[in-house]
Amino acid sequence: MMPLLEIKNVTKDFGGLKALHEVSMQVNAGEIVSLIGPNGAGKTTLFNCITGTMPPSSGHVTFEDKPLDNLPPYEVAAKGVTRTFQHIRLFNQMTVLDNVMVGNDHRGRTGIFSALIRPPWVAREERKTRQKSLDILSLFGERLLPRLNQQACMLSYANRRRLEIARALVSGPKLLLLDEPTAGMNPHETQGIVDLIRLIRDRGHSILVIEHKMKVVMTVSDRIVVLDHGKKIAEGLPDEIAHNQEVIDAYMGGRRVGN
Amino acid sequence: MPTFIRTLLANLPHIALLALALILPAIIKNQYHLQVVIFIGIYAILVLSLNLLNGYVGLLSIGHAAFYGIGAYASAKLMMEAGLNFPLAMSGAGLISAGFGYLLAKPTLKLSGIYLTLATLGFNMILFLVLQSWMRFTNGPLGIMSIPAPSVFGWEITEKVDYYYLILFLVVMTLFSMQRLLKCRFGRALLAIREDQLAAEAMGVHAARYKTQAFVLAAFYAGIAGSFYAHFVKFISPDSFYINESFILLAMLALGGQGNLIGPVVGAAILILVPEIFRSLQEYRMIVYGSVLVIMMLVRRQGLLGGKAYSLRLSYFDKKKEKEYIRGDKFLPEEQG
């Protein structure tokens, strides 16, 4: 089977520091892959390399057999890869609904002139975007729908995380990158996100998720990739990873410092 | 109730305002007072156009008077030397100004924050110097005199009342077009870029293109205002488009509040009216503008009407169907997260 996302020998260095060193991995269609590793292992850097936020120093990222590296972020998003951020980055002064509707921007055709003249299809397009946004928001049950016209900065922490996922989903990604979606959530809310991740997969989106909570990682993942100090140290099924000596060392600090 | 009646009722405040504006010349008989109102109109358009950049897309421009000046000179030249009629000269002035907006935006939008701001300031300075020293084209510091009065399709605009209705038409068109632009995909994208450009781009928003478009639009509106100014005052000189003009626009925007369409109009009205009322203190008016900026930054940074999405809602199509989704209080109380 052809992989959906293929990362080949990606290296990213900042001056002398190699944040990523020859990392290769794949995500297949319909898969949930977890990316784990201690702090500073390069997980978010890998996300940045995939989405064009920071182009890799060397190596290649291909999505559906087409190169993604050196594309600007908005083109990566249009090709079907969107993400959430580790530190929530919402459009704070905009309403919940507007936040989500921005996700559909790259599909819109309304430009300056059509916005001024307002032919019938502009209103249709606007209604379609709105309907699609409402459909996505309804995946979150009664969390976001009753707050459509609230400003995003007024939401609770957990709801802001949910809103970020909703915004990324509206753009219709084939691959969704989630950067610590359950950070700072209590066990009940975390379970909600786990269910949501499965639901999103069942709706046909593949998912690459960075996660620290082992319980989440072990229950939700089809496959796990482990990074440490910018290198991939292991890859496999949840069971294999749980018993991999190198992974346990990396997490427990069994390895000598500076080696 | 039929939709159009509902729309009518919802827009009642605006209709009342418009009606008041239409009969205003019957109330204000004094020609000088009417002239003050006309200047409010000119500045309302200028501040609204600046608001597109500073308020909506979040680019701080402090050289906006440059586009005002380009519009004024272009319009005067087009009418006096190219022999165009007034509507064509005014549109041409807007387009030329928009073209300069594009030329400035293309290379400078790669700059971020304060560097872009400095580039707009530099542009204003350069334009002033060009107007000042290009004797053959602009007549230098002496300016261009006896610019012909406008006439629109047989309507000879000579009296103050005529000018008043022309500027009223332009202000209404500005508000109407901006409302249409901002209440759809375009406006949403601008706000998203202002709020968080990195996130907006990651969601597929082509930030550079939208910023350029906003810049071009803002320059266009400012050019239209410049054209009106040239044909109203009938005399233009570089001094009218110096940086202090840009700062007056900024003070008006800061006072009125940015990110909505009412604030700029209110800000322009107040800062035109106050110096006129205290005419005897005319020399101190720059002090007034400066203090307004300082006081507003200290007391109410978002401006008098800022912080809320006040809008002249002229179309309600984007408000439909929301209510169905708001299911009262049925939702569970939020867990603390």
Coordinates of C-alpha atoms in Angstrom, one line a residue:
Chain A
M1 CA 0.0 0.0 0.0
M2 CA 1.2 3.5 -0.8
P3 CA 1.7 5.6 2.3
L4 CA -0.3 8.8 2.6
L5 CA 2.5 10.8 4.2
E6 CA 6.1 9.7 3.7
I7 CA 8.9 11.4 5.6
K8 CA 12.4 10.5 4.3
N9 CA 15.6 11.3 6.0
V10 CA 14.4 14.6 7.3
T11 CA 17.0 16.7 9.1
K12 CA 16.5 20.0 10.7
D13 CA 19.3 21.9 12.3
F14 CA 19.3 25.2 14.1
G15 CA 22.9 26.3 13.8
G16 CA 24.9 23.5 15.4
L17 CA 21.9 21.8 17.1
K18 CA 20.3 19.0 15.2
A19 CA 16.6 19.1 16.2
L20 CA 15.9 16.3 13.8
H21 CA 18.4 13.8 12.5
E22 CA 17.6 11.6 9.5
V23 CA 14.1 10.9 10.6
S24 CA 12.0 8.7 8.3
M25 CA 8.4 7.5 8.9
Q26 CA 5.1 7.0 7.2
V27 CA 1.4 7.4 7.9
N28 CA -0.9 5.3 5.9
A29 CA -4.5 6.2 4.9
G30 CA -6.9 5.5 7.8
E31 CA -4.2 5.1 10.4
I32 CA -3.8 6.8 13.8
V33 CA -0.1 7.1 14.4
S34 CA 1.3 8.5 17.7
L35 CA 4.5 10.4 17.9
I36 CA 6.0 10.2 21.4
G37 CA 9.3 11.1 23.1
P38 CA 10.7 13.1 26.0
N39 CA 10.6 16.9 25.9
G40 CA 12.9 18.4 23.3
A41 CA 12.9 15.2 21.2
G42 CA 11.9 17.1 18.1
K43 CA 8.2 16.1 17.8
T44 CA 6.8 19.6 17.2
T45 CA 9.8 20.4 14.9
L46 CA 8.7 17.5 12.8
F47 CA 5.2 18.9 12.6
N48 CA 6.6 22.2 11.6
C49 CA 8.6 20.5 8.8
I50 CA 5.6 18.7 7.5
T51 CA 3.3 21.7 7.5
G52 CA 5.8 24.1 5.9
T53 CA 6.0 26.3 9.0
M54 CA 9.8 25.6 9.0
P55 CA 11.2 23.8 5.9
P56 CA 13.5 20.9 6.7
S57 CA 17.3 21.4 6.2
S58 CA 17.5 18.3 4.2
G59 CA 15.3 15.2 3.4
H60 CA 11.9 15.0 1.8
V61 CA 8.3 15.0 2.8
T62 CA 5.8 13.7 0.3
F63 CA 2.1 13.6 0.6
E64 CA 0.1 11.4 -1.8
D65 CA 3.3 11.0 -3.8
K66 CA 3.7 14.8 -4.2
P67 CA 6.5 16.7 -2.5
L68 CA 5.4 18.9 0.4
D69 CA 8.7 20.4 1.4
N70 CA 9.3 24.0 0.3
L71 CA 5.6 24.6 0.0
P72 CA 4.3 27.5 2.0
P73 CA 1.9 26.5 4.9
Y74 CA -1.3 27.6 3.1
E75 CA -0.6 25.4 0.2
V76 CA 0.2 22.4 2.5
A77 CA -3.2 23.1 4.1
A78 CA -4.9 23.2 0.7
K79 CA -3.4 19.9 -0.2
G80 CA -5.0 18.3 2.8
V81 CA -2.7 18.5 5.8
T82 CA -3.8 20.7 8.7
R83 CA -2.7 20.9 12.3
T84 CA -3.4 22.1 15.8
F85 CA -0.8 23.8 18.0
Q86 CA 0.8 22.8 21.2
H87 CA 0.2 26.3 22.6
I88 CA -3.3 27.1 21.5
R89 CA -3.4 29.6 18.7
L90 CA -7.0 30.7 18.1
F91 CA -8.3 33.9 16.6
N92 CA -9.1 35.2 20.0
Q93 CA -11.2 38.2 19.1
M94 CA -13.3 36.4 16.6
T95 CA -16.4 34.4 17.4
V96 CA -16.4 30.6 17.7
L97 CA -18.2 30.2 14.4
D98 CA -15.9 32.7 12.5
N99 CA -12.9 30.8 13.9
V100 CA -14.1 27.6 12.4
M101 CA -15.3 29.2 9.1
V102 CA -11.7 30.5 8.5
G103 CA -10.8 26.8 8.1
N104 CA -12.8 26.7 4.8
D105 CA -11.0 29.7 3.3
H106 CA -8.9 27.9 0.8
R107 CA -12.0 26.4 -0.8
G108 CA -13.8 29.7 -1.2
R109 CA -14.0 31.5 -4.5
T110 CA -15.4 34.8 -3.2
G111 CA -12.9 37.6 -4.0
I112 CA -13.1 41.3 -3.7
F113 CA -15.3 41.9 -6.8
S114 CA -17.7 39.1 -6.2
A115 CA -18.0 40.2 -2.5
L116 CA -19.0 43.7 -3.8
I117 CA -21.4 42.6 -6.5
R118 CA -22.7 39.6 -4.5
P119 CA -23.9 37.3 -7.2
P120 CA -26.2 34.5 -5.8
W121 CA -23.4 32.0 -5.6
V122 CA -21.6 34.1 -3.0
A123 CA -24.5 33.8 -0.5
R124 CA -24.7 30.1 -1.4
E125 CA -21.0 29.6 -0.7
E126 CA -21.3 31.5 2.6
R127 CA -24.2 29.3 3.6
K128 CA -22.4 26.2 2.7
T129 CA -19.3 27.2 4.7
R130 CA -21.6 28.0 7.6
Q131 CA -23.4 24.7 7.4
K132 CA -20.2 22.7 7.1
S133 CA -18.8 24.5 10.1
L134 CA -21.9 23.8 12.1
D135 CA -21.7 20.1 11.2
I136 CA -18.1 19.9 12.4
L137 CA -19.0 21.8 15.6
S138 CA -21.8 19.4 16.3
L139 CA -19.2 16.6 16.6
F140 CA -18.3 18.2 19.9
G141 CA -21.9 17.7 21.2
E142 CA -23.0 20.5 23.3
R143 CA -19.6 21.9 24.0
L144 CA -19.2 24.5 21.2
L145 CA -22.6 24.8 19.5
P146 CA -24.3 26.8 22.3
R147 CA -21.3 29.3 22.2
L148 CA -21.3 30.1 18.5
N149 CA -21.3 33.8 18.9
Q150 CA -18.9 34.0 21.9
Q151 CA -15.4 35.2 21.4
A152 CA -12.9 32.5 21.3
C153 CA -10.9 34.0 24.2
M154 CA -14.0 33.6 26.4
L155 CA -14.0 29.8 26.1
S156 CA -12.7 27.5 28.8
Y157 CA -9.3 25.9 28.3
A158 CA -10.7 22.5 27.1
N159 CA -13.1 24.2 24.8
R160 CA -10.4 26.2 23.2
R161 CA -8.5 22.9 22.5
R162 CA -11.7 21.5 21.0
L163 CA -12.2 24.6 18.9
E164 CA -8.7 24.3 17.5
I165 CA -9.5 20.7 16.4
A166 CA -12.8 21.8 14.9
R167 CA -11.1 24.6 12.9
A168 CA -8.5 22.2 11.5
L169 CA -11.2 19.7 10.6
V170 CA -13.3 22.2 8.6
S171 CA -10.5 22.6 6.1
G172 CA -11.2 18.9 5.2
P173 CA -7.8 17.5 5.9
K174 CA -6.8 14.0 4.7
L175 CA -4.2 14.0 7.4
L176 CA -4.8 15.8 10.7
L177 CA -1.8 16.6 12.9
L178 CA -2.7 17.0 16.5
D179 CA -0.1 18.5 18.8
E180 CA -0.8 17.4 22.4
P181 CA -4.6 17.5 22.1
T182 CA -5.2 16.4 25.7
A183 CA -2.6 18.7 27.4
G184 CA -4.0 20.1 30.6
M185 CA -7.3 18.2 30.4
N186 CA -8.8 16.1 33.3
P187 CA -9.4 12.4 32.8
H188 CA -13.0 12.8 31.8
E189 CA -12.2 15.4 29.1
T190 CA -9.2 13.3 28.0
Q191 CA -11.5 10.4 27.4
G192 CA -13.7 12.7 25.3
I193 CA -10.8 13.5 23.1
V194 CA -9.8 9.9 22.7
D195 CA -13.4 9.1 21.5
L196 CA -13.2 12.1 19.3
I197 CA -9.9 11.0 17.7
R198 CA -11.5 7.6 16.9
L199 CA -14.6 9.3 15.5
I200 CA -12.5 11.6 13.3
R201 CA -10.6 8.6 11.9
D202 CA -13.9 6.8 11.2
R203 CA -15.0 9.9 9.2
G204 CA -12.0 9.2 6.9
H205 CA -9.2 11.4 8.2
S206 CA -5.8 9.9 9.0
I207 CA -4.2 11.2 12.2
L208 CA -0.7 11.9 13.4
V209 CA -0.8 12.8 17.1
I210 CA 1.8 14.0 19.5
E211 CA 0.8 12.8 23.0
H212 CA 2.4 12.5 26.4
K213 CA -0.3 10.6 28.2
M214 CA 0.7 6.9 27.8
K215 CA -2.8 5.7 28.5
V216 CA -4.1 7.7 25.6
V217 CA -1.2 6.7 23.3
M218 CA -1.7 3.0 24.1
T219 CA -5.4 2.9 23.6
V220 CA -5.8 5.1 20.5
S221 CA -2.7 4.4 18.3
D222 CA -2.5 1.9 15.5
R223 CA 1.3 2.5 15.4
I224 CA 3.7 4.4 17.6
V225 CA 6.9 6.3 16.5
V226 CA 9.3 7.2 19.3
L227 CA 11.7 10.2 18.9
D228 CA 14.6 11.0 21.3
H229 CA 17.1 13.8 20.8
G230 CA 16.0 14.2 17.2
K231 CA 16.4 10.6 16.2
K232 CA 13.8 7.9 15.7
I233 CA 14.6 5.2 18.3
A234 CA 11.7 2.9 17.8
E235 CA 8.6 2.3 15.8
G236 CA 5.9 -0.4 16.2
L237 CA 2.6 -1.5 17.6
P238 CA 1.7 -0.2 21.1
D239 CA 2.6 -3.5 22.7
E240 CA 6.0 -3.7 21.2
I241 CA 6.8 -0.1 22.2
A242 CA 5.7 -0.7 25.7
H243 CA 8.3 -3.4 26.1
N244 CA 11.1 -1.8 24.1
Q245 CA 14.2 -1.4 26.3
E246 CA 15.5 1.7 24.5
V247 CA 12.2 3.5 24.8
I248 CA 12.0 2.7 28.5
D249 CA 15.5 4.0 29.0
A250 CA 14.8 7.2 27.1
Y251 CA 11.7 7.8 29.3
M252 CA 13.1 6.7 32.6
G253 CA 16.5 8.4 32.0
G254 CA 18.4 5.1 32.1
R255 CA 20.8 6.4 29.5
R256 CA 24.0 8.3 30.4
V257 CA 23.8 12.0 29.9
G258 CA 25.6 13.4 26.9
N259 CA 25.9 10.1 25.1
Chain B
M1 CA -43.6 38.9 8.5
P2 CA -42.0 39.1 5.1
T3 CA -38.3 39.2 5.1
F4 CA -37.9 42.6 3.6
I5 CA -40.0 44.2 6.3
R6 CA -37.9 42.5 8.9
T7 CA -34.7 43.7 7.2
L8 CA -36.2 47.2 7.1
L9 CA -37.0 47.2 10.8
A10 CA -33.6 45.8 11.7
N11 CA -31.9 48.6 9.6
L12 CA -34.2 51.3 11.0
P13 CA -31.4 53.2 12.8
H14 CA -29.3 53.3 9.6
I15 CA -32.3 54.5 7.6
A16 CA -33.1 57.2 10.1
L17 CA -29.4 58.3 10.0
L18 CA -29.4 58.4 6.3
A19 CA -32.7 60.4 6.2
L20 CA -31.2 62.9 8.7
A21 CA -28.1 63.2 6.5
L22 CA -30.2 63.8 3.4
I23 CA -32.1 66.7 5.0
L24 CA -29.1 68.1 6.8
P25 CA -28.5 71.0 4.3
A26 CA -32.0 72.2 5.1
I27 CA -31.1 72.4 8.8
I28 CA -27.6 73.8 8.4
K29 CA -28.0 77.0 6.5
N30 CA -24.6 78.4 7.3
Q31 CA -22.2 77.7 4.4
Y32 CA -19.2 77.5 6.7
H33 CA -20.8 74.9 8.9
L34 CA -21.7 72.9 5.9
Q35 CA -18.1 73.0 4.8
V36 CA -17.0 71.5 8.2
V37 CA -19.5 68.7 7.6
I38 CA -18.0 68.1 4.2
F39 CA -14.6 67.8 5.7
I40 CA -15.9 65.3 8.2
G41 CA -17.0 63.3 5.1
I42 CA -13.5 63.4 3.5
Y43 CA -11.8 62.4 6.7
A44 CA -14.4 59.7 7.4
I45 CA -13.4 58.0 4.1
L46 CA -9.7 58.4 4.8
V47 CA -10.0 57.0 8.3
L48 CA -12.2 54.1 7.1
S49 CA -9.6 53.2 4.6
L50 CA -6.8 53.4 7.2
N51 CA -9.0 51.2 9.3
L52 CA -8.8 48.4 6.7
L53 CA -5.1 48.2 7.4
N54 CA -4.7 49.1 11.1
G55 CA -8.0 47.7 12.3
Y56 CA -8.7 44.7 10.2
V57 CA -5.6 43.1 8.9
G58 CA -3.3 44.5 11.6
L59 CA -0.7 46.3 9.5
L60 CA 0.3 49.5 11.2
S61 CA 0.6 52.1 8.4
I62 CA 1.7 55.6 9.4
G63 CA 2.0 57.1 6.0
H64 CA -1.5 56.9 4.7
A65 CA -1.6 60.6 3.6
A66 CA 0.6 59.6 0.7
F67 CA -2.3 57.8 -1.0
Y68 CA -4.5 60.8 -0.2
G69 CA -2.0 63.0 -2.0
I70 CA -1.5 60.7 -4.9
G71 CA -5.3 60.7 -5.4
A72 CA -5.5 64.5 -5.2
Y73 CA -2.7 65.2 -7.7
A74 CA -3.7 62.4 -10.0
S75 CA -7.3 63.6 -10.2
A76 CA -6.3 67.3 -10.8
K77 CA -3.8 66.3 -13.5
L78 CA -6.2 63.9 -15.2
M79 CA -8.9 66.5 -15.4
M80 CA -6.7 69.6 -16.2
E81 CA -4.2 68.0 -18.6
A82 CA -5.7 64.7 -19.8
G83 CA -9.0 66.4 -20.2
L84 CA -11.1 63.6 -18.6
N85 CA -14.4 64.4 -17.1
F86 CA -14.9 64.3 -13.3
P87 CA -16.2 60.7 -12.8
L88 CA -13.4 59.3 -14.9
A89 CA -10.8 61.5 -13.2
M90 CA -12.0 60.4 -9.8
S91 CA -12.0 56.7 -10.7
G92 CA -8.6 57.1 -12.3
A93 CA -7.3 58.8 -9.2
G94 CA -8.5 55.8 -7.1
L95 CA -6.9 53.3 -9.5
I96 CA -3.6 55.2 -9.7
S97 CA -3.5 55.4 -5.9
A98 CA -4.3 51.7 -5.7
G99 CA -1.5 50.9 -8.2
F100 CA 0.9 52.7 -5.9
G101 CA -0.5 50.8 -3.0
Y102 CA 0.3 47.6 -4.9
L103 CA 3.8 48.8 -5.7
L104 CA 4.4 49.6 -2.0
A105 CA 2.8 46.5 -0.7
K106 CA 4.6 43.9 -2.9
P107 CA 8.1 44.4 -1.6
T108 CA 7.3 45.6 1.9
L109 CA 4.8 43.0 3.1
K110 CA 7.7 40.6 3.6
L111 CA 8.7 43.0 6.4
S112 CA 7.0 42.5 9.7
G113 CA 5.8 44.7 12.4
I114 CA 7.7 47.9 13.0
Y115 CA 9.7 47.6 9.7
L116 CA 6.6 47.7 7.6
T117 CA 5.5 50.7 9.6
L118 CA 8.7 52.5 8.9
A119 CA 8.4 51.6 5.2
T120 CA 5.0 53.4 5.0
L121 CA 6.5 56.4 6.8
G122 CA 9.3 56.5 4.3
F123 CA 6.9 56.3 1.4
N124 CA 5.0 59.3 2.8
M125 CA 8.3 61.2 3.1
I126 CA 9.4 60.3 -0.4
L127 CA 6.1 61.3 -1.9
F128 CA 6.2 64.6 -0.1
L129 CA 9.7 65.3 -1.4
V130 CA 8.7 64.4 -4.9
L131 CA 5.6 66.6 -4.8
Q132 CA 7.8 69.4 -3.4
S133 CA 10.6 69.3 -5.9
W134 CA 9.2 68.0 -9.2
M135 CA 8.5 71.5 -10.4
R136 CA 7.5 70.7 -13.9
F137 CA 4.9 68.2 -13.0
T138 CA 3.6 69.2 -9.6
N139 CA 4.5 72.9 -9.6
G140 CA 6.4 72.3 -6.3
P141 CA 5.5 74.1 -3.1
L142 CA 3.3 76.5 -5.0
G143 CA 0.9 73.7 -5.7
I144 CA -1.8 73.4 -8.3
M145 CA -4.3 76.2 -8.4
S146 CA -7.8 76.7 -9.9
I147 CA -8.7 73.0 -10.2
P148 CA -12.0 72.8 -12.1
A149 CA -15.2 72.1 -10.3
P150 CA -16.6 68.7 -10.8
S151 CA -19.7 67.9 -12.8
V152 CA -21.3 64.5 -12.7
F153 CA -23.4 63.6 -15.8
G154 CA -24.7 67.1 -16.2
W155 CA -25.0 67.8 -12.5
E156 CA -22.8 70.9 -12.1
I157 CA -21.3 70.9 -8.6
T158 CA -20.7 74.4 -7.6
E159 CA -22.5 75.1 -4.4
K160 CA -21.6 73.7 -1.0
V161 CA -24.8 71.9 -0.9
D162 CA -23.9 70.0 -4.1
Y163 CA -20.5 69.1 -2.7
Y164 CA -22.3 67.9 0.5
Y165 CA -24.5 65.5 -1.5
L166 CA -21.5 64.2 -3.5
I167 CA -19.4 63.5 -0.4
L168 CA -22.5 61.9 1.3
F169 CA -22.8 59.6 -1.7
L170 CA -19.1 58.7 -1.5
V171 CA -19.2 58.0 2.3
V172 CA -22.3 55.9 1.9
M173 CA -20.7 54.0 -0.9
T174 CA -17.6 53.5 1.1
L175 CA -19.5 52.1 4.1
F176 CA -21.7 50.0 1.9
S177 CA -18.8 48.4 0.0
M178 CA -16.7 47.9 3.1
Q179 CA -19.6 46.3 4.8
R180 CA -20.0 43.9 1.9
L181 CA -16.2 43.1 1.7
L182 CA -15.8 42.6 5.4
K183 CA -18.9 40.4 6.1
C184 CA -17.7 37.5 4.1
R185 CA -14.7 35.3 3.4
F186 CA -12.5 38.3 2.7
G187 CA -13.1 40.1 6.0
R188 CA -12.9 36.8 8.0
A189 CA -9.5 36.1 6.5
L190 CA -8.3 39.6 7.3
L191 CA -9.3 39.3 10.9
A192 CA -7.7 35.9 11.1
I193 CA -4.4 37.3 9.8
R194 CA -4.6 40.1 12.4
E195 CA -5.3 37.7 15.2
D196 CA -2.7 35.0 14.4
Q197 CA -1.0 35.0 11.0
L198 CA 0.9 31.7 11.6
A199 CA -2.3 29.9 12.6
A200 CA -4.2 31.5 9.7
E201 CA -1.7 30.3 7.2
A202 CA -1.7 26.8 8.7
M203 CA -5.5 26.7 8.0
G204 CA -4.9 27.6 4.4
V205 CA -5.2 31.4 4.4
H206 CA -2.9 32.9 1.8
A207 CA -1.8 35.8 4.1
A208 CA 0.4 37.6 1.7
R209 CA -2.3 37.9 -1.0
Y210 CA -4.9 39.1 1.4
K211 CA -2.6 41.7 2.9
T212 CA -1.7 43.0 -0.6
Q213 CA -5.4 43.2 -1.5
A214 CA -6.2 45.1 1.8
F215 CA -3.3 47.5 1.0
V216 CA -4.6 48.1 -2.6
L217 CA -8.1 48.7 -1.4
A218 CA -7.1 51.1 1.4
A219 CA -5.0 53.1 -1.2
F220 CA -8.0 53.1 -3.6
Y221 CA -10.4 54.6 -1.0
A222 CA -7.8 57.2 0.1
G223 CA -7.3 58.1 -3.6
I224 CA -11.0 58.7 -4.0
A225 CA -11.0 61.0 -0.9
G226 CA -8.0 62.8 -2.3
S227 CA -9.7 63.4 -5.6
F228 CA -12.7 64.9 -3.9
Y229 CA -10.5 67.1 -1.8
A230 CA -8.7 68.4 -4.8
H231 CA -11.9 69.4 -6.6
F232 CA -13.5 70.8 -3.5
V233 CA -10.7 73.0 -2.2
K234 CA -9.5 73.7 -5.8
F235 CA -6.0 74.1 -4.6
I236 CA -3.5 71.4 -3.6
S237 CA 0.0 71.7 -2.4
P238 CA 2.4 69.2 -0.9
D239 CA 1.8 70.5 2.6
S240 CA -1.6 69.0 2.7
F241 CA -0.2 65.5 2.4
Y242 CA 2.7 65.7 4.8
I243 CA 3.2 63.1 7.6
N244 CA 1.3 65.2 10.1
E245 CA -1.7 64.5 8.0
S246 CA -1.1 60.8 8.4
F247 CA -0.9 61.2 12.2
I248 CA -4.1 63.1 12.3
L249 CA -5.7 60.1 10.6
L250 CA -4.1 57.8 13.1
A251 CA -5.4 60.0 16.0
M252 CA -8.9 59.9 14.6
L253 CA -8.7 56.1 14.3
A254 CA -7.4 55.7 17.8
L255 CA -10.1 58.0 19.1
G256 CA -13.0 56.4 17.3
G257 CA -11.9 52.8 17.7
Q258 CA -10.7 50.4 15.0
G259 CA -11.9 47.1 13.7
N260 CA -15.5 48.3 13.1
L261 CA -17.1 50.7 10.6
I262 CA -18.6 53.2 13.0
G263 CA -15.6 54.1 15.1
P264 CA -13.6 55.7 12.3
V265 CA -16.5 57.9 11.3
V266 CA -17.1 59.0 14.9
G267 CA -13.4 59.7 15.4
A268 CA -13.2 61.8 12.2
A269 CA -16.3 63.8 13.3
I270 CA -14.9 64.5 16.7
L271 CA -11.5 65.5 15.7
I272 CA -12.8 67.8 12.9
L273 CA -15.4 69.4 15.1
V274 CA -13.4 70.0 18.2
P275 CA -10.7 72.2 16.6
E276 CA -13.4 74.1 14.7
I277 CA -15.4 74.8 17.9
F278 CA -12.3 76.1 19.6
R279 CA -11.3 78.1 16.6
S280 CA -9.5 80.7 18.8
L281 CA -7.0 78.0 19.9
Q282 CA -6.2 77.0 16.4
E283 CA -2.4 77.0 16.9
Y284 CA -2.7 74.3 19.5
R285 CA -4.6 71.8 17.4
M286 CA -1.6 69.5 16.9
I287 CA -1.3 69.4 20.7
V288 CA -4.9 68.3 20.8
Y289 CA -4.2 65.5 18.3
G290 CA -1.1 64.4 20.2
S291 CA -2.9 64.4 23.6
V292 CA -5.8 62.5 22.1
L293 CA -3.4 59.7 21.1
V294 CA -1.6 59.7 24.4
I295 CA -4.8 59.8 26.5
M296 CA -6.6 57.2 24.5
M297 CA -3.6 54.8 24.8
L298 CA -3.6 55.3 28.5
V299 CA -7.3 55.2 29.2
R300 CA -9.1 53.3 26.5
R301 CA -6.7 51.6 24.1
Q302 CA -9.5 50.2 21.9
G303 CA -10.9 53.6 21.2
L304 CA -14.4 55.0 22.0
L305 CA -16.2 52.3 20.0
G306 CA -13.5 49.7 19.7
G307 CA -13.5 46.2 21.1
K308 CA -16.9 45.3 19.8
A309 CA -17.9 44.4 16.3
Y310 CA -20.2 47.3 15.7
S311 CA -21.3 47.1 12.1
L312 CA -23.7 48.7 9.7
R313 CA -25.5 45.6 8.9
L314 CA -27.0 46.3 5.5
S315 CA -27.6 42.6 4.6
Y316 CA -28.8 40.0 7.0
F317 CA -28.1 37.0 4.9
D318 CA -25.3 35.8 7.1
K319 CA -27.5 35.8 10.2
K320 CA -29.9 33.1 9.1
K321 CA -30.4 29.8 10.8
E322 CA -28.1 30.3 13.7
K323 CA -30.9 30.2 16.2
E324 CA -31.8 26.6 15.4
Y325 CA -28.5 25.5 16.7
I326 CA -28.6 27.3 20.0
R327 CA -30.6 24.8 22.0
G328 CA -31.3 26.9 25.1
D329 CA -29.8 25.7 28.4
K330 CA -29.9 22.0 27.5
F331 CA -26.1 21.7 27.4
L332 CA -24.3 20.3 30.4
P333 CA -22.4 22.5 32.8
E334 CA -18.8 22.8 31.8
E335 CA -16.2 20.7 33.6
Q336 CA -13.3 22.8 34.8
G337 CA -10.4 22.2 32.3

